[in-house]
CSV table of C-alpha atoms in Angstrom, one decimal:
chain,number,residue,atom,x,y,z
A,6,MET,CA,12.1,-9.2,-26.1
A,7,ALA,CA,14.4,-10.2,-23.2
A,8,THR,CA,13.1,-9.2,-19.7
A,9,GLU,CA,16.0,-6.8,-19.1
A,10,ASP,CA,15.4,-5.1,-22.4
A,11,LYS,CA,11.6,-4.9,-21.7
A,12,ASN,CA,12.3,-3.2,-18.3
A,13,ARG,CA,14.8,-0.8,-19.9
A,14,ALA,CA,12.3,0.0,-22.7
A,15,THR,CA,9.6,0.8,-20.1
A,16,ALA,CA,11.9,3.1,-18.1
A,17,ALA,CA,12.9,4.8,-21.4
A,18,ALA,CA,9.3,5.3,-22.3
A,19,ILE,CA,8.4,6.8,-18.9
A,20,LEU,CA,11.4,9.2,-18.5
A,21,PRO,CA,10.5,11.8,-21.2
A,22,LEU,CA,6.9,11.7,-20.2
A,23,VAL,CA,7.7,13.0,-16.6
A,24,GLY,CA,9.8,15.9,-18.0
A,25,GLY,CA,13.1,14.1,-18.5
A,26,ALA,CA,16.1,13.5,-16.2
A,27,ALA,CA,16.4,17.2,-15.2
A,28,ASN,CA,12.9,17.2,-13.8
A,29,VAL,CA,13.4,14.2,-11.5
A,30,SER,CA,14.5,15.1,-8.0
A,31,SER,CA,14.1,11.7,-6.2
A,32,ILE,CA,13.4,8.1,-7.1
A,33,ALA,CA,11.9,5.4,-4.9
A,34,HIS,CA,9.6,2.5,-5.1
A,35,CYS,CA,7.2,0.5,-2.9
A,36,MET,CA,5.7,-2.9,-3.7
A,37,THR,CA,3.7,-1.7,-6.7
A,38,ARG,CA,4.6,1.9,-7.5
A,39,LEU,CA,7.5,3.9,-8.9
A,40,ARG,CA,7.5,7.1,-6.7
A,41,LEU,CA,9.1,10.2,-8.2
A,42,GLY,CA,9.9,13.5,-6.7
A,43,LEU,CA,9.5,16.1,-9.5
A,44,HIS,CA,10.7,19.7,-9.8
A,45,ASP,CA,7.8,20.8,-12.1
A,46,ARG,CA,4.6,18.8,-12.1
A,47,SER,CA,3.3,20.7,-15.2
A,48,LEU,CA,5.9,18.9,-17.4
A,49,VAL,CA,4.2,15.5,-16.8
A,50,GLN,CA,2.1,14.0,-19.6
A,51,ASP,CA,-0.5,12.1,-17.7
A,52,GLU,CA,-2.5,10.6,-20.5
A,53,ALA,CA,0.6,9.6,-22.5
A,54,LEU,CA,2.0,7.9,-19.3
A,55,LYS,CA,-1.2,5.9,-18.9
A,56,ALA,CA,-0.9,4.7,-22.5
A,57,VAL,CA,2.5,3.1,-21.8
A,58,PRO,CA,1.8,-0.7,-21.9
A,59,ALA,CA,3.4,-1.5,-18.5
A,60,VAL,CA,1.8,1.5,-16.7
A,61,MET,CA,-1.4,0.4,-14.8
A,62,GLY,CA,-2.2,3.9,-13.5
A,63,VAL,CA,-0.9,7.0,-11.9
A,64,VAL,CA,-1.5,8.5,-8.5
A,65,GLU,CA,-0.5,12.1,-7.4
A,66,ASP,CA,0.4,12.6,-3.7
A,67,ASP,CA,3.4,14.2,-2.2
A,68,THR,CA,5.3,12.2,-4.8
A,69,TYR,CA,4.2,11.3,-8.4
A,70,GLN,CA,3.4,7.6,-8.3
A,71,ILE,CA,3.3,5.4,-11.4
A,72,VAL,CA,1.6,2.0,-10.8
A,73,LEU,CA,3.7,-0.8,-12.4
A,74,GLY,CA,2.7,-3.8,-10.3
A,75,PRO,CA,4.7,-6.1,-8.0
A,76,GLY,CA,7.9,-7.5,-9.5
A,77,THR,CA,7.8,-5.2,-12.4
A,78,VAL,CA,8.4,-2.0,-10.3
A,79,ALA,CA,11.5,-3.6,-8.6
A,80,ARG,CA,13.0,-4.3,-12.1
A,81,VAL,CA,12.1,-1.1,-13.8
A,82,THR,CA,13.3,1.2,-11.0
A,83,PRO,CA,17.0,0.4,-11.4
A,84,GLU,CA,16.8,0.9,-15.1
A,85,PHE,CA,15.0,4.2,-14.6
A,86,GLU,CA,17.7,5.3,-12.2
A,87,LYS,CA,20.4,4.5,-14.7
A,88,LEU,CA,18.7,6.5,-17.4
A,89,VAL,CA,18.2,9.5,-15.0
A,90,GLU,CA,21.9,9.4,-14.1
A,91,ALA,CA,22.9,9.2,-17.7
A,92,GLY,CA,20.6,12.1,-18.6
A,93,ARG,CA,22.0,14.3,-15.9
A,94,ALA,CA,25.6,13.5,-17.0
A,95,GLU,CA,24.8,14.4,-20.6
A,96,ALA,CA,23.1,17.6,-19.6
A,97,PRO,CA,24.4,18.8,-16.2
A,98,ALA,CA,23.1,22.3,-16.6
A,99,PRO,CA,19.6,23.3,-17.5
A,100,ALA,CA,19.0,25.4,-20.7
A,101,ALA,CA,18.9,29.2,-20.3
A,102,ALA,CA,15.5,30.6,-19.5
A,103,PRO,CA,14.1,34.1,-19.7
A,104,LEU,CA,13.5,34.0,-15.9
A,105,THR,CA,16.1,34.9,-13.4
A,106,ALA,CA,17.4,32.3,-11.0
A,107,GLU,CA,15.5,34.1,-8.2
A,108,GLU,CA,12.3,34.1,-10.1
A,109,LEU,CA,12.7,30.5,-11.1
A,110,ALA,CA,13.3,29.4,-7.5
A,111,ALA,CA,10.3,31.4,-6.3
A,112,GLN,CA,8.1,29.9,-9.0
A,113,GLY,CA,9.2,26.4,-8.1
A,114,ALA,CA,8.8,27.0,-4.4
A,115,GLU,CA,5.3,28.3,-5.0
A,116,MET,CA,4.3,25.3,-7.1
A,117,ARG,CA,5.7,22.9,-4.5
A,118,ALA,CA,3.9,24.7,-1.7
A,119,ALA,CA,0.6,24.6,-3.5
A,120,ARG,CA,1.0,20.9,-4.2
A,121,LYS,CA,1.9,20.1,-0.6
A,122,ALA,CA,-0.9,22.2,0.7
A,123,LYS,CA,-3.3,20.2,-1.4
A,124,ASN,CA,-2.1,16.8,-0.2
A,125,ALA,CA,-0.2,17.3,3.1
A,126,THR,CA,-2.8,17.5,5.8
A,127,PRO,CA,-1.2,16.7,9.2
A,128,PHE,CA,-3.1,13.5,9.5
A,129,LYS,CA,-2.0,12.2,6.1
A,130,LEU,CA,1.6,13.3,6.8
A,131,PHE,CA,1.5,11.3,10.0
A,132,LEU,CA,0.1,8.2,8.3
A,133,ARG,CA,2.7,8.6,5.6
A,134,ARG,CA,5.4,8.5,8.2
A,135,ILE,CA,3.9,5.5,9.8
A,136,ALA,CA,3.9,3.7,6.4
A,137,ASN,CA,7.6,4.7,5.8
A,138,ILE,CA,8.5,3.0,9.1
A,139,PHE,CA,6.6,-0.3,8.5
A,140,VAL,CA,6.5,-0.8,4.8
A,141,PRO,CA,10.2,-1.6,4.5
A,142,LEU,CA,9.6,-4.4,7.0
A,143,ILE,CA,7.0,-6.2,4.9
A,144,PRO,CA,9.3,-8.4,2.8
A,145,ALA,CA,10.8,-9.9,6.0
A,146,LEU,CA,7.3,-10.3,7.4
A,147,ILE,CA,6.2,-12.2,4.3
A,148,GLY,CA,9.3,-14.4,4.1
A,149,CYS,CA,9.2,-15.3,7.7
A,150,GLY,CA,5.5,-15.8,7.7
A,151,ILE,CA,5.6,-18.3,4.8
A,152,ILE,CA,8.4,-20.2,6.6
A,153,ALA,CA,6.3,-20.2,9.7
A,154,GLY,CA,3.4,-21.7,7.7
A,155,LEU,CA,5.6,-24.3,6.2
A,156,ASN,CA,7.0,-25.2,9.6
A,157,GLY,CA,3.5,-25.5,11.1
A,158,LEU,CA,2.5,-27.9,8.3
A,159,LEU,CA,5.6,-30.1,8.7
A,160,VAL,CA,5.0,-30.2,12.5
A,161,ASN,CA,1.4,-31.2,12.1
A,162,LEU,CA,2.3,-33.9,9.6
A,163,GLY,CA,5.2,-35.1,11.8
A,164,TRP,CA,7.7,-34.7,8.9
A,165,LEU,CA,11.3,-33.7,9.1
A,166,PRO,CA,11.5,-33.4,12.9
A,167,SER,CA,15.2,-32.5,12.7
A,168,VAL,CA,14.6,-29.6,10.4
A,169,THR,CA,11.5,-28.0,12.0
A,170,PRO,CA,13.4,-26.4,14.9
A,171,ALA,CA,15.7,-24.7,12.4
A,172,LEU,CA,12.7,-23.4,10.4
A,173,ALA,CA,11.1,-22.2,13.7
A,174,ALA,CA,14.2,-20.2,14.4
A,175,MET,CA,14.2,-18.7,10.9
A,176,ALA,CA,10.5,-17.8,11.2
A,177,SER,CA,10.7,-16.4,14.7
A,178,GLY,CA,14.1,-14.6,14.7
A,179,PHE,CA,12.9,-11.5,12.9
A,180,MET,CA,9.7,-11.2,15.0
A,181,ALA,CA,11.7,-11.5,18.2
A,182,LEU,CA,13.7,-8.4,17.1
A,183,ILE,CA,11.2,-6.5,15.1
A,184,ALA,CA,11.1,-3.7,17.8
A,185,VAL,CA,14.8,-3.0,16.9
A,186,PHE,CA,14.0,-2.5,13.2
A,187,VAL,CA,11.0,-0.4,14.0
A,188,GLY,CA,13.1,1.8,16.3
A,189,TYR,CA,15.8,2.1,13.6
A,190,ASN,CA,13.3,3.1,10.9
A,191,THR,CA,11.4,5.5,13.2
A,192,ALA,CA,14.6,7.5,14.1
A,193,LYS,CA,15.5,7.6,10.4
A,194,GLU,CA,12.0,8.9,9.4
A,195,PHE,CA,11.9,11.5,12.2
A,196,GLY,CA,15.3,12.9,11.4
A,197,GLY,CA,17.4,11.3,14.2
A,198,THR,CA,20.4,8.9,14.1
A,199,PRO,CA,18.9,5.6,13.1
A,200,ILE,CA,21.2,3.4,15.2
A,201,LEU,CA,20.3,5.3,18.4
A,202,GLY,CA,16.6,4.7,17.7
A,203,GLY,CA,17.4,1.0,17.3
A,204,ALA,CA,19.5,1.0,20.4
A,205,VAL,CA,16.7,2.4,22.6
A,206,ALA,CA,14.1,0.1,21.0
A,207,ALA,CA,16.4,-2.9,21.7
A,208,ILE,CA,15.8,-2.3,25.5
A,209,ILE,CA,12.3,-3.6,25.0
A,210,VAL,CA,13.3,-7.0,23.8
A,211,PHE,CA,16.3,-7.4,26.1
A,212,PRO,CA,15.7,-10.5,28.4
A,213,GLY,CA,17.2,-8.6,31.4
A,214,VAL,CA,14.1,-6.3,31.7
A,215,ALA,CA,12.4,-9.3,33.4
A,216,ASN,CA,14.3,-8.3,36.5
A,217,ILE,CA,12.9,-4.7,36.5
A,218,GLU,CA,9.6,-3.6,38.2
A,219,ALA,CA,7.5,-0.7,36.9
A,220,PHE,CA,4.1,0.3,38.3
A,221,GLY,CA,4.3,-2.5,40.8
A,222,GLN,CA,4.7,-5.2,38.1
A,223,LYS,CA,7.6,-7.1,36.7
A,224,LEU,CA,8.3,-6.2,33.1
A,225,SER,CA,8.5,-8.9,30.5
A,226,PRO,CA,10.8,-8.9,27.4
A,227,GLY,CA,8.9,-7.5,24.4
A,228,GLN,CA,6.3,-5.8,26.5
A,229,GLY,CA,4.9,-2.9,24.5
A,230,GLY,CA,6.1,-4.4,21.2
A,231,VAL,CA,6.2,-2.3,18.1
A,232,LEU,CA,4.2,0.5,19.7
A,233,GLY,CA,6.6,0.8,22.5
A,234,ALA,CA,9.5,0.8,20.1
A,235,LEU,CA,7.8,3.5,18.0
A,236,GLY,CA,7.4,5.7,21.0
A,237,ALA,CA,10.9,5.1,22.4
A,238,ALA,CA,12.5,6.0,19.1
A,239,VAL,CA,10.5,9.2,18.7
A,240,LEU,CA,11.5,10.2,22.2
A,241,ALA,CA,15.1,9.4,21.4
A,242,VAL,CA,15.0,11.7,18.3
A,243,TYR,CA,13.7,14.6,20.4
A,244,VAL,CA,16.3,14.0,23.1
A,245,GLU,CA,19.1,13.8,20.5
A,246,LYS,CA,18.0,17.0,18.8
A,247,TRP,CA,17.9,18.8,22.1
A,248,CYS,CA,21.4,17.6,22.8
A,249,ARG,CA,22.7,18.8,19.4
A,250,ARG,CA,21.5,22.3,20.3
A,251,TRP,CA,22.9,22.6,23.8
A,252,VAL,CA,25.9,20.2,24.0
A,253,PRO,CA,29.3,21.9,22.9
A,254,GLU,CA,30.7,20.5,19.7
A,255,ALA,CA,33.8,19.2,21.4
A,256,LEU,CA,31.7,17.0,23.6
A,257,ASP,CA,29.0,16.2,21.2
A,258,VAL,CA,30.3,12.8,20.0
A,259,LEU,CA,30.5,11.5,23.6
A,260,VAL,CA,27.6,13.3,25.4
A,261,THR,CA,24.8,13.3,22.9
A,262,PRO,CA,24.6,9.5,22.2
A,263,THR,CA,25.0,8.8,26.0
A,264,LEU,CA,22.3,11.2,27.1
A,265,THR,CA,20.0,10.0,24.2
A,266,VAL,CA,20.2,6.4,25.2
A,267,LEU,CA,20.1,7.1,29.0
A,268,ILE,CA,17.2,9.5,29.1
A,269,SER,CA,15.1,7.7,26.5
A,270,GLY,CA,16.0,4.3,28.0
A,271,LEU,CA,14.9,5.3,31.5
A,272,VAL,CA,11.6,6.7,30.2
A,273,THR,CA,11.1,3.6,28.1
A,274,ILE,CA,11.7,1.1,30.9
A,275,PHE,CA,9.8,3.0,33.6
A,276,GLY,CA,7.0,4.3,31.5
A,277,LEU,CA,6.6,3.5,27.8
A,278,MET,CA,6.9,-0.3,28.1
A,279,TYR,CA,4.1,-0.5,30.6
A,280,VAL,CA,1.8,2.0,28.8
A,281,ALA,CA,2.5,0.6,25.3
A,282,GLY,CA,2.0,-2.9,26.7
A,283,GLU,CA,-1.5,-1.9,28.0
A,284,VAL,CA,-2.4,-0.3,24.7
A,285,SER,CA,-1.2,-3.4,22.7
A,286,THR,CA,-3.2,-5.7,25.0
A,287,ALA,CA,-6.3,-3.5,24.5
A,288,ILE,CA,-5.9,-3.6,20.7
A,289,GLY,CA,-5.8,-7.4,20.8
A,290,THR,CA,-8.7,-7.6,23.2
A,291,PHE,CA,-10.8,-5.2,21.1
A,292,ALA,CA,-10.1,-7.1,17.8
A,293,ASP,CA,-11.1,-10.4,19.4
A,294,TRP,CA,-14.2,-8.8,21.0
A,295,LEU,CA,-15.2,-7.1,17.7
A,296,LEU,CA,-15.2,-10.3,15.7
A,297,SER,CA,-16.5,-12.5,18.5
A,298,ASN,CA,-19.5,-10.2,19.0
A,299,GLY,CA,-19.8,-8.2,15.8
A,300,GLY,CA,-19.1,-11.1,13.6
A,301,ALA,CA,-20.8,-10.7,10.2
A,302,GLY,CA,-21.6,-7.1,10.9
A,303,ALA,CA,-18.1,-6.2,11.7
A,304,GLY,CA,-16.8,-8.1,8.7
A,305,LEU,CA,-19.4,-6.3,6.5
A,306,VAL,CA,-18.2,-2.9,7.5
A,307,LEU,CA,-14.5,-3.7,7.4
A,308,GLY,CA,-14.7,-5.5,4.0
A,309,GLY,CA,-17.0,-2.9,2.5
A,310,PHE,CA,-15.0,0.2,3.5
A,311,PHE,CA,-11.5,-1.0,2.9
A,312,LEU,CA,-11.3,0.1,-0.8
A,313,PRO,CA,-12.2,3.7,0.1
A,314,LEU,CA,-9.7,3.6,2.9
A,315,VAL,CA,-7.0,2.6,0.4
A,316,MET,CA,-8.1,5.3,-2.0
A,317,LEU,CA,-7.7,7.9,0.8
A,318,GLY,CA,-4.4,6.5,2.0
A,319,LEU,CA,-6.0,5.9,5.5
A,320,HIS,CA,-5.3,2.1,5.4
A,321,GLN,CA,-1.7,2.9,6.5
A,322,ALA,CA,-3.1,3.5,10.0
A,323,LEU,CA,-3.8,-0.3,10.2
A,324,ILE,CA,-0.2,-1.4,9.7
A,325,PRO,CA,0.9,-1.0,13.4
A,326,ILE,CA,-2.3,-2.7,14.4
A,327,HIS,CA,-1.7,-5.7,12.2
A,328,THR,CA,1.9,-5.9,13.4
A,329,THR,CA,0.8,-5.7,17.1
A,330,LEU,CA,-1.7,-8.5,16.5
A,331,ILE,CA,1.0,-10.7,14.9
A,332,GLU,CA,3.3,-10.1,17.8
A,333,GLN,CA,0.6,-11.0,20.3
A,334,GLN,CA,-1.3,-13.8,18.7
A,335,GLY,CA,1.0,-15.0,15.9
A,336,TYR,CA,-1.5,-13.7,13.2
A,337,THR,CA,-3.7,-10.8,12.4
A,338,VAL,CA,-7.4,-11.6,12.2
A,339,LEU,CA,-8.2,-8.3,10.4
A,340,LEU,CA,-6.2,-8.9,7.2
A,341,PRO,CA,-8.2,-11.9,5.8
A,342,ILE,CA,-11.4,-9.8,6.2
A,343,LEU,CA,-9.9,-6.7,4.6
A,344,ALA,CA,-8.6,-8.9,1.7
A,345,MET,CA,-12.2,-9.5,0.7
A,346,ALA,CA,-12.3,-6.0,-0.7
A,347,GLY,CA,-10.0,-7.3,-3.4
A,348,ALA,CA,-12.4,-10.2,-4.1
A,349,GLY,CA,-15.2,-7.8,-4.6
A,350,GLN,CA,-13.1,-5.8,-7.0
A,351,VAL,CA,-12.3,-8.9,-9.1
A,352,GLY,CA,-16.0,-9.9,-9.2
A,353,ALA,CA,-16.9,-6.4,-10.3
A,354,ALA,CA,-14.3,-6.4,-13.0
A,355,ILE,CA,-15.6,-9.7,-14.5
A,356,ALA,CA,-19.1,-8.2,-14.5
A,357,VAL,CA,-17.8,-5.1,-16.3
A,358,TYR,CA,-16.2,-7.4,-18.9
A,359,PHE,CA,-19.5,-9.0,-19.7
A,360,ARG,CA,-21.6,-5.8,-19.5
A,361,LEU,CA,-19.3,-4.0,-22.0
A,362,PRO,CA,-18.9,-6.5,-24.8
A,363,ARG,CA,-18.2,-3.8,-27.4
A,364,ASN,CA,-15.5,-1.8,-25.5
A,365,GLU,CA,-12.3,-3.6,-26.6
A,366,SER,CA,-10.1,-1.2,-24.6
A,367,ILE,CA,-11.7,-1.8,-21.2
A,368,ARG,CA,-12.0,-5.6,-21.9
A,369,LYS,CA,-8.3,-5.7,-22.8
A,370,THR,CA,-7.4,-3.9,-19.5
A,371,ILE,CA,-9.5,-6.3,-17.5
A,372,LYS,CA,-8.0,-9.4,-19.1
A,373,SER,CA,-4.5,-8.1,-18.5
A,374,ALA,CA,-5.2,-7.0,-14.9
A,375,LEU,CA,-7.3,-9.9,-13.6
A,376,PRO,CA,-4.4,-12.3,-12.9
A,377,ALA,CA,-2.8,-9.6,-10.6
A,378,GLY,CA,-6.3,-9.0,-9.1
A,379,PHE,CA,-6.7,-12.7,-8.2
A,380,LEU,CA,-3.3,-12.5,-6.5
A,381,GLY,CA,-4.4,-9.5,-4.4
A,382,VAL,CA,-3.0,-6.6,-6.5
A,383,GLY,CA,-6.1,-4.5,-7.1
A,384,GLU,CA,-4.6,-1.2,-8.3
A,385,PRO,CA,-4.8,-2.0,-12.0
A,386,LEU,CA,-8.5,-2.9,-11.7
A,387,ILE,CA,-9.2,0.1,-9.4
A,388,TYR,CA,-7.5,2.8,-11.5
A,389,GLY,CA,-8.0,1.2,-14.9
A,390,VAL,CA,-11.6,-0.1,-14.6
A,391,SER,CA,-13.9,0.5,-11.6
A,392,LEU,CA,-12.9,4.0,-10.4
A,393,PRO,CA,-13.2,5.7,-13.8
A,394,LEU,CA,-16.6,4.1,-14.3
A,395,GLY,CA,-17.9,5.2,-10.9
A,396,ARG,CA,-20.7,2.9,-10.0
A,397,PRO,CA,-18.7,-0.4,-10.4
A,398,PHE,CA,-16.3,0.9,-7.7
A,399,VAL,CA,-19.3,1.1,-5.3
A,400,THR,CA,-20.5,-2.3,-6.3
A,401,ALA,CA,-17.0,-3.7,-5.8
A,402,CYS,CA,-17.2,-2.4,-2.2
A,403,VAL,CA,-20.5,-4.3,-1.9
A,404,GLY,CA,-18.7,-7.5,-2.9
A,405,GLY,CA,-16.0,-6.9,-0.3
A,406,ALA,CA,-18.6,-6.3,2.3
A,407,PHE,CA,-20.3,-9.7,1.7
A,408,GLY,CA,-17.0,-11.5,1.6
A,409,GLY,CA,-16.0,-9.8,4.9
A,410,ALA,CA,-19.3,-10.7,6.4
A,411,PHE,CA,-18.8,-14.4,5.5
A,412,VAL,CA,-15.3,-14.5,7.2
A,413,GLY,CA,-16.5,-12.4,10.2
A,414,PHE,CA,-19.5,-14.8,10.7
A,415,PHE,CA,-17.1,-17.7,11.2
A,416,ASN,CA,-15.0,-15.6,13.5
A,417,GLN,CA,-18.1,-15.1,15.6
A,418,LEU,CA,-18.6,-18.9,15.7
A,419,GLY,CA,-15.1,-19.3,17.1
A,420,ASP,CA,-13.2,-20.1,13.9
A,421,ALA,CA,-10.5,-17.4,13.8
A,422,VAL,CA,-8.9,-16.9,10.4
A,423,GLY,CA,-5.7,-14.9,10.5
A,424,SER,CA,-2.5,-14.1,8.5
A,425,THR,CA,1.0,-14.4,9.8
A,426,ALA,CA,2.2,-11.5,7.8
A,427,ILE,CA,0.9,-8.3,6.1
A,428,GLY,CA,1.3,-7.3,2.4
A,429,PRO,CA,-0.2,-10.1,0.3
A,430,SER,CA,-3.8,-10.5,-0.4
A,431,GLY,CA,-6.1,-12.6,-2.6
A,432,TRP,CA,-4.7,-16.0,-3.5
A,433,ALA,CA,-1.2,-14.9,-2.4
A,434,LEU,CA,-2.5,-14.9,1.2
A,435,PHE,CA,-3.1,-18.7,1.3
A,436,PRO,CA,0.6,-19.6,2.3
A,437,LEU,CA,0.3,-17.1,5.2
A,438,LEU,CA,-3.0,-18.3,6.7
A,439,ASP,CA,-3.2,-19.4,10.3
A,440,GLY,CA,-6.0,-19.9,12.8
A,441,ASN,CA,-7.2,-21.7,15.9
A,442,HIS,CA,-8.9,-24.7,14.4
A,443,GLY,CA,-6.4,-26.2,12.0
A,444,LEU,CA,-5.1,-25.2,8.6
A,445,GLY,CA,-7.7,-27.0,6.6
A,446,ALA,CA,-10.6,-25.2,8.3
A,447,THR,CA,-8.8,-21.9,8.0
A,448,ILE,CA,-8.1,-22.3,4.3
A,449,ALA,CA,-11.7,-23.4,3.6
A,450,ILE,CA,-13.2,-20.3,5.4
A,451,TYR,CA,-10.9,-17.9,3.6
A,452,ALA,CA,-11.5,-19.6,0.2
A,453,GLY,CA,-15.3,-19.4,0.9
A,454,GLY,CA,-15.0,-15.7,1.7
A,455,LEU,CA,-13.2,-15.1,-1.6
A,456,VAL,CA,-15.9,-17.0,-3.6
A,457,VAL,CA,-18.6,-15.0,-1.8
A,458,GLY,CA,-16.7,-11.7,-2.6
A,459,TYR,CA,-16.3,-12.7,-6.2
A,460,LEU,CA,-20.0,-13.6,-6.6
A,461,ALA,CA,-21.4,-10.6,-4.7
A,462,GLY,CA,-19.2,-8.2,-6.6
A,463,PHE,CA,-20.2,-9.7,-9.9
A,464,VAL,CA,-23.9,-9.8,-9.2
A,465,ALA,CA,-24.0,-6.2,-7.7
A,466,THR,CA,-22.1,-4.8,-10.6
A,467,TYR,CA,-23.9,-6.8,-13.4
A,468,PHE,CA,-27.3,-5.7,-12.2
A,469,PHE,CA,-26.7,-2.4,-10.4
A,470,GLY,CA,-23.4,-1.2,-11.7
A,471,PHE,CA,-24.5,0.5,-14.9
A,472,SER,CA,-27.2,3.1,-15.6
A,473,LYS,CA,-28.6,3.4,-19.1
A,474,ASP,CA,-26.5,6.5,-19.8
A,475,LEU,CA,-23.3,4.8,-18.6
A,476,LEU,CA,-24.0,1.8,-20.8
A,477,ALA,CA,-24.7,4.0,-23.8
A,478,GLU,CA,-21.5,5.9,-23.2
A,479,PHE,CA,-19.1,3.0,-22.6
A,480,ASN,CA,-20.6,0.0,-24.4
A,481,VAL,CA,-19.3,1.1,-27.8
A,482,SER,CA,-16.5,-0.1,-30.0
A,483,GLN,CA,-13.4,2.1,-30.1
A,484,GLU,CA,-13.1,1.4,-33.9
A,485,ALA,CA,-16.8,2.3,-34.4
A,486,ALA,CA,-16.3,5.5,-32.3
A,487,ALA,CA,-13.4,6.5,-34.6
A,488,THR,CA,-15.3,5.9,-37.8
A,489,PRO,CA,-17.0,9.3,-38.0
A,490,THR,CA,-13.6,11.0,-38.1
A,491,ALA,CA,-12.6,8.9,-41.1
A,492,THR,CA,-12.6,10.4,-44.7
A,493,PRO,CA,-16.1,10.6,-46.0
A,494,ASP,CA,-17.1,8.2,-48.8
A,495,PRO,CA,-17.1,10.3,-52.1
A,496,ALA,CA,-20.4,8.7,-53.3
A,497,THR,CA,-22.1,9.6,-50.1
A,498,THR,CA,-20.8,13.1,-50.2
A,499,ALA,CA,-21.9,13.6,-53.8
A,500,THR,CA,-25.4,12.3,-53.0
A,501,ALA,CA,-25.7,14.6,-50.1
A,502,SER,CA,-24.6,17.5,-52.2
A,503,ALA,CA,-27.1,16.8,-54.9
A,504,THR,CA,-30.0,16.5,-52.5
A,505,PRO,CA,-31.9,19.9,-52.4
A,506,LYS,CA,-32.2,21.4,-49.0
A,507,GLU,CA,-35.6,22.2,-47.5
A,508,PRO,CA,-36.3,25.9,-47.1
A,509,ALA,CA,-36.2,27.1,-43.5
A,510,ALA,CA,-39.6,27.4,-42.0
A,511,VAL,CA,-40.8,30.9,-41.5
């Protein structure tokens, strides 16, 4: 089957299982998941969805998320959108229902409110907004990070000296202006005019701020970085909304943008840049101190608890921290340690494969998901293997802890291992690695951490990941399990019927 037909077939298989086109209110996707807004969650057939070959799992949050994996989700989503549009065109109006429109609306509002109350705690909503600001920037961070790594290799080897300056410009251009993009996305996320958020954030990277003094110090271009841009854009949104309420409509087009940029800009220059700069410096200093002094212990905790953070959605809070470290140091020292959680997951999955030799279904899932796991995409293994089994999820965290401790130990010795971008993990992180003692040493330490994570995850899961009851429940053939439901053998039935029954004991 051609790739395009395969993607269309996947989309066609998913659509009826989420209630059809009429039940889909919004469609979006991230790096691995198709994210759907649904009118009625009760129409979704979860188990049937999980059985679709391309579906690696489902996650329910403020949106219904179908895990398809990197690459696949970007190709299936357009096909899904086409099918939804076609479905709406064929059936523009819903079928008549016994409920009135008011009752139907009230029922839908009640269901949405219950779902949101379940998932939308203020902290999680805040983290989701942070993710919505930074996740769209990840493709550019990855592309520029890989170019930066290639440029560093060419410079070290002394090759193509006429090309390396151009590569440096390509790699650094986005990072030099990342504050503008953060400001744009922040204003968009908080309900303001995106370009005004970008305009206020652009003040931070403007070279002319070097001539301005604040708190008795000369400002420097880029001071405050993405945190300053985030704060400046949020302030701009509130100023803009205030203006929209009080400025007459006839003057709105002139006054509102002017006051938004003026007020927010002055606060940014004479307050936010300095404060955010101090916070950013503190983050960098703390990260260096943590790994220099905590070393293996810090790596153990970070690597061991990252998978639970991902499950709770709290890992999104780390995105601005990673970005700040990349701005300051050229790389984030936290990501390679956190990536060890994926290594522990891979090791645990391999152990499950050997511990359940009779369970063809789980072994098939592991074989199909392992390549993605080695490349740092852990969701298929998490949702398809370790999490449903329970204990193997814990032992996978143990593997991540040991891998993180290995990388953290070398950080304590002075060998910093960092990543020039965020997003990739596992083997996919190799092109983005950077450090303070040469690329060879950095790659060797990171590779050693992966090996330790694989081995620790495997050993912990193989020996401690299964209780006797768990093995008895899951180490069975699916075909054998289905045998009792088959039609009984006539001879056996006849024999059983002819055998006299013992009288009940009195």
